[in-house]
Amino acid sequence: MVASIVLPFLVLLLASSSLSVNIDFTYNGFKSATNLSLGGSARTASNGVLQLTNDTHKVTGHAFFSSPIQMLLNTRSMTPTTISFSTIFVFDIITVGNLGGHGLAFAVAPTKTLRGGCCNYLGLLNSSNNGNSSNHVFAVEFDTIPKSSSFADIHESEVGVDINSVVPNVSIPTSYYANSSKMVNFKLGSGQPIQAWIDYDGVSKILNVTIAPFSVGKPSRPLISHAIDLSPVLKKYMYVGFSSSTGELSSSHYILGWSFRTNGVASSLDLSHLPLPPQPAKASSTSKFSGIKIGGVSSLATLLLVALAFSVSWHLWQKAKLAETLEDWELDYPQRFPYKDLYKATKGFKETELLGSGGFGLVYKGTLPRTGEEVAVKKISSNSRQGVREFIAEVACLGRMRHRNLVQLQGWCKRNEDLLLVYELMPNGSLDTFLFEGEKCGLLSWDQRFKILKGVALGLLYLHEEWEQVVVHRDIKSSNVLLDDDMNGRLGDFGLARLYERGKNPHTTLVVGTLGYIAPELSCTGKPMASSDVFAYGILLLEVACGRRPIKHDAPTGQLLLKDWVRECKMRGQILEAVDPKLGESYVREEVELVLKLGLVCSQSIPEVRPTMRQVIQYLNGDDSLADEVALVFLEADSLDLASPNLNLSSITMVSSNSLSGGR
Ligand SMILES: *[C@@H]1O[C@H](CO)[C@@H](O)[C@H](O)[C@H]1NC(C)=O
Ligand SMILES: *[C@@H]1O[C@H](CO)[C@@H](O)[C@H](O)[C@H]1NC(C)=O
Ligand SMILES: *[C@@H]1O[C@H](CO)[C@@H](O)[C@H](O)[C@H]1NC(C)=O
Ligand SMILES: *[C@@H]1O[C@H](CO)[C@@H](O)[C@H](O)[C@H]1NC(C)=O
Ligand SMILES: *[C@@H]1O[C@H](CO)[C@@H](O)[C@H](O)[C@H]1NC(C)=O
Ligand SMILES: *[C@@H]1O[C@H](CO)[C@@H](O)[C@H](O)[C@H]1NC(C)=O
Ligand SMILES: CC(=O)N[C@H]1CO[C@H](CO)[C@@H](O)[C@@H]1O
């Protein structure tokens, strides 16, 4: 796996402005890192992987192709054109622990000695020059901590297109199209190598970005296809390469292979010969890449023998793979599923069986081999060894909960560092898809929405008050509300937030939850209470009535936070302006008003003035004619809200990324 470099350009940097020299190079590993300029923490390892950062906190690293590349033609004319370029690379982000940071970027920059900041800046820019058009920086970033909170999930990773700024112009959660319409979500930082393709056409001025897990191959439809004229952004000569940084949270960022070409399609990488990053101690690298070569087989007999030996060892390997050793204590807890069953149920955790990725891990659809029952299997790639036992004790406990508005936990299985949780399958998926991707699954009527909200309230009341101990959910949001056959709302993921706490690094204070739903007091106390669930439920009420996410980045000033906007409508006496336009006129006015007002009351910043879930249900049922009281509390809290500095986005971002974004 020697780096093969093809450099068909001989005469460099000709003064001619209309001719450009084409560049074409391929690194299948970086064993002989010729023509690469490394900076910061970047290193090449002896096996040929390029390491941009290790998991030291707050470092930056970059690697650029050492020669400048002509990017503009006709620079003397009024309308310079950008040349077309294409690049393919394979990267791997390895995180020890729960959450890593911050990601890496493919960068086109005027210098190969970038001095950008750590954390969110990915080593590209810093707080003083971020957003300045004199930067001449174009980048495609792969973030493990999303900056645009419209997806609002701190567990999600995203791809973004950056122009002179690390606030992306376009960004989207990491995913790929399995076919022309089906999108599959995946996460960076889970240790699997990821392949990325970036293509820019200088004539049509279209940028395409495509990513997929290494094993998938190139999806036919790009994830991002964005019209953008790079000619004002780029200079005539630019450097291309990678930049990466860590923050309070850190990961090791690796590039395994890279090809680049101007005016043509970049060469494919020799995937089977790329070097692998060192695996962290826990991950057993199941020789994903060591192909078995059968060469020079001369007779049929040998061939058969080899086939036989192969099938026997395959069989043994399969068997070993599915075998499990139980620790004594595991037998103490009921509802344990054999790993083999879950493996079979999900067809070996096959990608096609993926239902999605939730906050805590990937969720697969499965059919239990013994009973034929359909289930959802959540695979939590866990963090630390300690705490697992206590967690299972809790899981066993959660498994005893029964309520028609909770997604029933049926059992669990522990496999090395992985925890598998088995839930009943919710055929209609999650509420957020109905609210925000209605074109795919049909519009939810007001009656359906109201019923779902009531159901969720009952589920939450059960957790808070009706079960044997108080369970604070801590991650109420539309994507955690699942819909059963009858379109009843059911809460998922209850009790799981504790897993995060257990595994967390003692030096970081992690606020568990999702951006936009996190109650402000959590930033100070960090102590989750039933009232912080009420806050998030309030946001959910608004979200469902307005059909809008809690944070909308491209909204006009003052409308960034859904709740500020609804409040403003309320103050103007036009609360119904906030109603989801997709509903048209078909809703019950009194109910919608109640839901919106109740949403505001529940999401007040002072926890003490929020109602309890029991009161919420009384309001929703109209048992209590509390409309006037609601208005009263609301107005009172309003003046408090205004005085409270806790309500702007920057502080909310801080809440959830407290330790995530580090020194900015
Ligand atoms: C990580 O990288 C930093 C900066 O390059 C270096 O000083 C440190 O020794 C490295 N740490 C480990 C554990 O390799
Ligand atoms: C930001 O980067 C610019 C350009 O590299 C540099 O001149 C400036 O000093 C940096 N500012 C800070 C605050 O680091
Ligand atoms: C952008 O950068 C240039 C050069 O560094 C500087 O003169 C200018 O003031 C900056 N503009 C802003 C808005 O910061
Ligand atoms: C990218 O976003 C910046 C700031 O949001 C904006 O000034 C710029 O025009 C955008 N560029 C393109 C090409 O859309
Ligand atoms: C895409 O795949 C999904 C599920 O795998 C399937 O339901 C759908 O029909 C496919 N669409 C096309 C256009 O092939
Ligand atoms: C970008 O993607 C679109 C849509 O798939 C395709 O038509 C176009 O040819 C692609 N452009 C480049 C430069 O790859
Ligand atoms: C453009 C450039 O720097 N090319 C160099 C790439 O590396 C080879 C081998 O080290 C040099 O001979 C080239 O000059």
Coordinates of N, CA and C in Angstrom, one line a residue, residues 378-510:
K378 N -32.6 -1.8 19.9 CA -31.8 -0.6 20.0 C -30.4 -1.1 20.5
K379 N -29.4 -0.7 19.6 CA -28.0 -1.2 19.9 C -27.3 0.0 20.5
I380 N -26.9 -0.1 21.7 CA -26.2 1.0 22.4 C -24.8 0.6 22.5
S381 N -23.9 1.3 21.7 CA -22.5 1.0 21.8 C -22.0 1.8 23.0
S382 N -21.8 1.1 24.0 CA -21.6 1.7 25.3 C -20.1 2.1 25.5
N383 N -19.9 2.8 26.3 CA -18.8 3.6 26.8 C -18.0 2.8 27.8
S384 N -18.2 3.0 29.0 CA -17.3 2.4 30.0 C -18.0 1.1 30.5
R385 N -17.1 0.3 31.0 CA -17.5 -1.0 31.6 C -18.3 -0.8 32.8
Q386 N -17.8 0.2 33.6 CA -18.5 0.4 34.9 C -19.8 0.9 34.7
G387 N -20.7 0.6 35.5 CA -22.1 1.1 35.4 C -23.0 0.2 34.6
V388 N -22.4 -0.7 33.8 CA -23.3 -1.5 33.0 C -24.2 -2.4 33.9
R389 N -23.6 -2.9 34.9 CA -24.4 -3.8 35.8 C -25.6 -3.0 36.5
E390 N -25.2 -1.8 37.0 CA -26.3 -1.0 37.6 C -27.3 -0.6 36.5
F391 N -26.8 -0.4 35.3 CA -27.8 0.0 34.3 C -28.7 -1.1 34.0
I392 N -28.2 -2.3 33.9 CA -29.1 -3.4 33.6 C -30.1 -3.6 34.8
A393 N -29.6 -3.4 36.0 CA -30.6 -3.5 37.1 C -31.7 -2.5 36.8
E394 N -31.4 -1.3 36.3 CA -32.4 -0.3 36.1 C -33.3 -0.8 34.9
V395 N -32.6 -1.3 33.9 CA -33.4 -1.7 32.7 C -34.4 -2.8 33.1
A396 N -33.9 -3.7 34.0 CA -34.9 -4.7 34.4 C -36.1 -4.1 35.1
C397 N -35.7 -3.0 35.8 CA -36.8 -2.3 36.5 C -37.7 -1.6 35.5
L398 N -37.1 -1.0 34.5 CA -38.0 -0.3 33.5 C -38.9 -1.3 32.8
G399 N -38.3 -2.5 32.6 CA -39.1 -3.5 31.9 C -40.4 -3.8 32.6
R400 N -40.5 -3.5 33.9 CA -41.7 -3.8 34.6 C -42.8 -2.7 34.4
M401 N -42.4 -1.6 33.8 CA -43.3 -0.6 33.6 C -44.3 -1.0 32.6
R402 N -45.6 -0.7 32.8 CA -46.6 -1.0 31.8 C -47.5 0.2 31.7
H403 N -47.6 0.8 30.5 CA -48.5 1.9 30.3 C -48.8 2.0 28.8
R404 N -50.0 2.3 28.5 CA -50.4 2.3 27.1 C -49.7 3.4 26.3
N405 N -49.2 4.4 27.0 CA -48.5 5.5 26.3 C -47.0 5.4 26.5
L406 N -46.5 4.3 26.8 CA -45.0 4.1 26.8 C -44.7 3.0 25.8
V407 N -43.6 3.1 25.2 CA -43.1 2.0 24.3 C -42.6 0.9 25.2
Q408 N -43.3 -0.3 25.2 CA -42.9 -1.3 26.1 C -41.5 -1.9 25.9
L409 N -40.7 -1.9 27.0 CA -39.4 -2.5 26.9 C -39.6 -4.0 27.2
Q410 N -39.1 -4.8 26.3 CA -39.4 -6.3 26.5 C -38.2 -7.0 27.0
G411 N -37.0 -6.4 26.9 CA -35.9 -7.2 27.4 C -34.6 -6.5 27.0
W412 N -33.5 -7.2 27.3 CA -32.2 -6.7 27.1 C -31.2 -7.8 26.8
C413 N -30.1 -7.4 26.3 CA -29.0 -8.3 26.2 C -27.7 -7.5 26.2
K414 N -26.7 -8.1 26.9 CA -25.4 -7.4 26.9 C -24.4 -8.3 26.1
R415 N -23.7 -7.6 25.3 CA -22.7 -8.3 24.4 C -21.4 -7.5 24.4
N416 N -20.4 -8.0 25.0 CA -19.2 -7.3 25.2 C -19.5 -5.9 25.7
E417 N -19.2 -4.8 24.9 CA -19.5 -3.5 25.4 C -20.9 -3.0 24.9
D418 N -21.5 -3.8 24.1 CA -22.8 -3.3 23.5 C -24.0 -3.7 24.4
L419 N -24.9 -2.8 24.5 CA -26.2 -3.2 25.2 C -27.2 -3.2 24.1
L420 N -28.0 -4.2 24.2 CA -29.1 -4.3 23.2 C -30.4 -4.2 24.0
L421 N -31.3 -3.3 23.6 CA -32.6 -3.2 24.3 C -33.7 -3.6 23.3
V422 N -34.6 -4.4 23.7 CA -35.6 -4.9 22.8 C -37.0 -4.2 23.2
Y423 N -37.5 -3.5 22.2 CA -38.8 -2.9 22.4 C -39.9 -3.4 21.5
E424 N -41.1 -3.2 21.8 CA -42.2 -3.6 20.9 C -42.0 -2.6 19.7
L425 N -42.4 -3.1 18.5 CA -42.2 -2.3 17.3 C -43.4 -1.4 17.1
M426 N -43.1 -0.1 16.9 CA -44.2 0.9 16.6 C -44.3 1.1 15.1
P427 N -45.4 0.5 14.6 CA -45.4 0.5 13.1 C -45.5 1.8 12.4
N428 N -45.9 2.9 13.1 CA -46.0 4.1 12.4 C -44.9 5.1 12.6
G429 N -43.8 4.6 13.2 CA -42.6 5.4 13.4 C -42.8 6.6 14.3
S430 N -42.0 7.6 14.1 CA -42.0 8.7 15.2 C -42.8 9.9 14.7
L431 N -43.2 10.7 15.7 CA -44.0 11.9 15.4 C -43.3 12.9 14.6
D432 N -42.0 13.1 14.7 CA -41.4 14.1 14.0 C -41.4 13.9 12.5
T433 N -41.4 12.6 12.0 CA -41.5 12.4 10.6 C -42.9 12.9 10.1
F434 N -43.9 12.7 10.9 CA -45.2 13.1 10.4 C -45.3 14.6 10.4
L435 N -44.7 15.2 11.4 CA -44.8 16.7 11.5 C -44.0 17.4 10.4
F436 N -42.8 16.9 10.1 CA -41.9 17.6 9.3 C -41.6 17.0 7.9
E437 N -42.1 15.8 7.7 CA -41.9 15.2 6.4 C -43.3 14.6 6.0
G438 N -44.3 15.4 6.2 CA -45.7 15.0 6.0 C -45.9 14.5 4.6
E439 N -45.1 15.1 3.6 CA -45.4 14.7 2.3 C -45.1 13.2 2.1
K440 N -44.3 12.6 3.0 CA -43.9 11.2 2.9 C -45.0 10.3 3.5
C441 N -45.6 10.8 4.7 CA -46.4 9.8 5.4 C -47.8 10.4 5.6
G442 N -48.1 11.5 5.0 CA -49.5 12.0 5.2 C -49.6 13.0 6.3
L443 N -50.5 13.9 6.2 CA -50.7 15.0 7.2 C -51.4 14.4 8.4
L444 N -51.0 14.9 9.6 CA -51.7 14.6 10.8 C -52.8 15.6 11.0
S445 N -54.0 15.1 11.2 CA -55.1 16.0 11.4 C -55.0 16.6 12.8
W446 N -55.7 17.7 13.1 CA -55.7 18.2 14.4 C -56.1 17.2 15.5
D447 N -57.2 16.5 15.2 CA -57.7 15.5 16.2 C -56.6 14.5 16.5
Q448 N -55.9 14.0 15.5 CA -54.8 13.1 15.8 C -53.7 13.7 16.6
R449 N -53.4 15.0 16.3 CA -52.4 15.6 17.1 C -52.8 15.8 18.5
F450 N -54.0 16.2 18.7 CA -54.5 16.4 20.1 C -54.5 15.1 20.9
K451 N -54.9 14.0 20.2 CA -54.9 12.7 20.9 C -53.5 12.3 21.3
I452 N -52.5 12.5 20.3 CA -51.1 12.2 20.6 C -50.6 12.9 21.8
L453 N -50.9 14.2 21.8 CA -50.4 15.1 22.9 C -51.0 14.6 24.3
K454 N -52.2 14.3 24.3 CA -52.8 13.8 25.5 C -52.2 12.5 26.0
G455 N -52.0 11.6 25.0 CA -51.3 10.3 25.3 C -50.0 10.5 25.9
V456 N -49.2 11.4 25.3 CA -47.8 11.6 25.8 C -47.9 12.1 27.2
A457 N -48.9 13.0 27.5 CA -49.0 13.6 28.8 C -49.3 12.5 29.8
L458 N -50.2 11.5 29.4 CA -50.5 10.4 30.4 C -49.3 9.5 30.6
G459 N -48.5 9.3 29.6 CA -47.3 8.5 29.7 C -46.3 9.2 30.7
L460 N -46.2 10.5 30.5 CA -45.3 11.2 31.4 C -45.8 11.3 32.8
L461 N -47.1 11.4 33.0 CA -47.6 11.4 34.3 C -47.3 10.1 35.0
Y462 N -47.4 9.0 34.3 CA -47.1 7.7 34.8 C -45.7 7.7 35.3
L463 N -44.8 8.2 34.5 CA -43.4 8.2 34.9 C -43.1 9.0 36.1
H464 N -43.8 10.2 36.1 CA -43.5 11.1 37.2 C -44.2 10.8 38.5
E465 N -45.4 10.3 38.4 CA -46.2 10.2 39.7 C -46.8 8.8 39.9
E466 N -47.0 8.0 38.9 CA -47.9 6.8 39.1 C -47.1 5.5 39.3
W467 N -45.8 5.6 39.0 CA -45.0 4.4 39.1 C -44.4 4.3 40.5
E468 N -43.7 3.2 40.8 CA -43.3 3.1 42.2 C -42.2 4.1 42.6
Q469 N -41.5 4.6 41.6 CA -40.5 5.6 41.9 C -40.6 6.7 40.8
V470 N -40.1 7.9 41.1 CA -40.2 9.0 40.1 C -39.1 8.7 39.0
V471 N -39.6 8.7 37.8 CA -38.6 8.6 36.7 C -38.7 9.9 35.9
V472 N -37.6 10.5 35.8 CA -37.5 11.7 34.9 C -37.1 11.3 33.5
H473 N -37.8 11.6 32.5 CA -37.5 11.1 31.2 C -36.2 11.8 30.6
R474 N -36.2 13.1 30.7 CA -35.0 13.8 30.3 C -34.7 14.0 28.8
D475 N -35.5 13.4 28.0 CA -35.3 13.6 26.5 C -36.6 13.6 25.8
I476 N -37.6 14.4 26.3 CA -38.9 14.5 25.6 C -38.7 15.3 24.4
K477 N -39.1 14.7 23.2 CA -39.0 15.5 22.0 C -39.8 14.7 20.9
S478 N -40.1 15.4 19.8 CA -41.0 14.7 18.9 C -40.4 13.4 18.3
S479 N -39.1 13.3 18.2 CA -38.6 12.1 17.7 C -38.6 10.9 18.7
N480 N -38.9 11.2 20.0 CA -39.0 10.2 21.0 C -40.5 9.8 21.2
V481 N -41.4 10.4 20.4 CA -42.8 10.1 20.5 C -43.1 9.1 19.4
L482 N -43.4 7.9 19.7 CA -43.7 6.9 18.6 C -45.2 6.7 18.5
L483 N -45.6 6.2 17.3 CA -47.0 6.1 17.1 C -47.4 4.6 16.8
D484 N -48.4 4.2 17.5 CA -48.8 2.8 17.4 C -49.8 2.6 16.3
D485 N -50.4 1.4 16.1 CA -51.3 1.2 15.1 C -52.4 2.2 15.0
D486 N -52.9 2.6 16.2 CA -54.0 3.5 16.3 C -53.6 4.9 16.3
M487 N -52.4 5.2 16.0 CA -51.9 6.5 16.1 C -52.0 7.1 17.5
N488 N -51.8 6.3 18.5 CA -51.6 6.8 19.8 C -50.2 7.2 20.0
G489 N -49.9 8.3 20.8 CA -48.6 8.7 21.1 C -48.0 7.8 22.2
R490 N -46.8 7.3 22.0 CA -46.1 6.6 23.1 C -44.7 7.1 23.2
L491 N -44.3 7.2 24.5 CA -43.0 7.7 24.8 C -42.0 6.6 24.7
G492 N -40.8 6.9 24.0 CA -39.8 5.9 24.0 C -38.6 6.4 24.8
D493 N -37.6 5.6 24.9 CA -36.3 6.0 25.5 C -36.3 6.5 27.0
F494 N -37.4 6.1 27.7 CA -37.5 6.6 29.1 C -36.4 5.9 29.9
G495 N -35.9 6.6 30.8 CA -34.9 6.1 31.7 C -33.5 5.9 31.1
L496 N -33.3 6.1 29.8 CA -32.0 5.9 29.2 C -31.0 7.0 29.5
A497 N -31.5 8.1 29.9 CA -30.6 9.2 30.1 C -29.5 8.9 31.1
R498 N -29.9 8.0 32.0 CA -29.0 7.7 33.1 C -27.8 7.0 32.6
L499 N -27.9 6.3 31.5 CA -26.8 5.6 31.0 C -25.7 6.6 30.6
Y500 N -26.1 7.7 30.1 CA -25.1 8.7 29.7 C -24.4 9.2 30.9
E501 N -25.2 9.4 32.0 CA -24.5 9.9 33.2 C -23.5 9.0 33.7
R502 N -23.9 7.7 33.7 CA -22.9 6.7 34.3 C -21.6 6.7 33.5
G503 N -21.8 6.7 32.2 CA -20.6 6.5 31.4 C -19.7 7.8 31.3
K504 N -20.3 8.8 31.8 CA -19.6 10.1 31.4 C -18.2 10.3 32.1
N505 N -17.5 11.0 31.4 CA -16.2 11.4 31.9 C -16.4 12.3 33.1
P506 N -15.7 12.0 34.3 CA -16.0 12.8 35.5 C -15.6 14.2 35.3
H507 N -14.7 14.5 34.3 CA -14.3 15.9 34.2 C -15.2 16.8 33.4
T508 N -16.2 16.2 32.7 CA -17.1 17.0 32.0 C -18.5 17.0 32.6
T509 N -19.2 18.1 32.5 CA -20.5 18.1 33.0 C -21.4 18.1 31.8
L510 N -22.0 17.0 31.6 CA -22.8 16.8 30.4 C -24.3 17.0 30.7

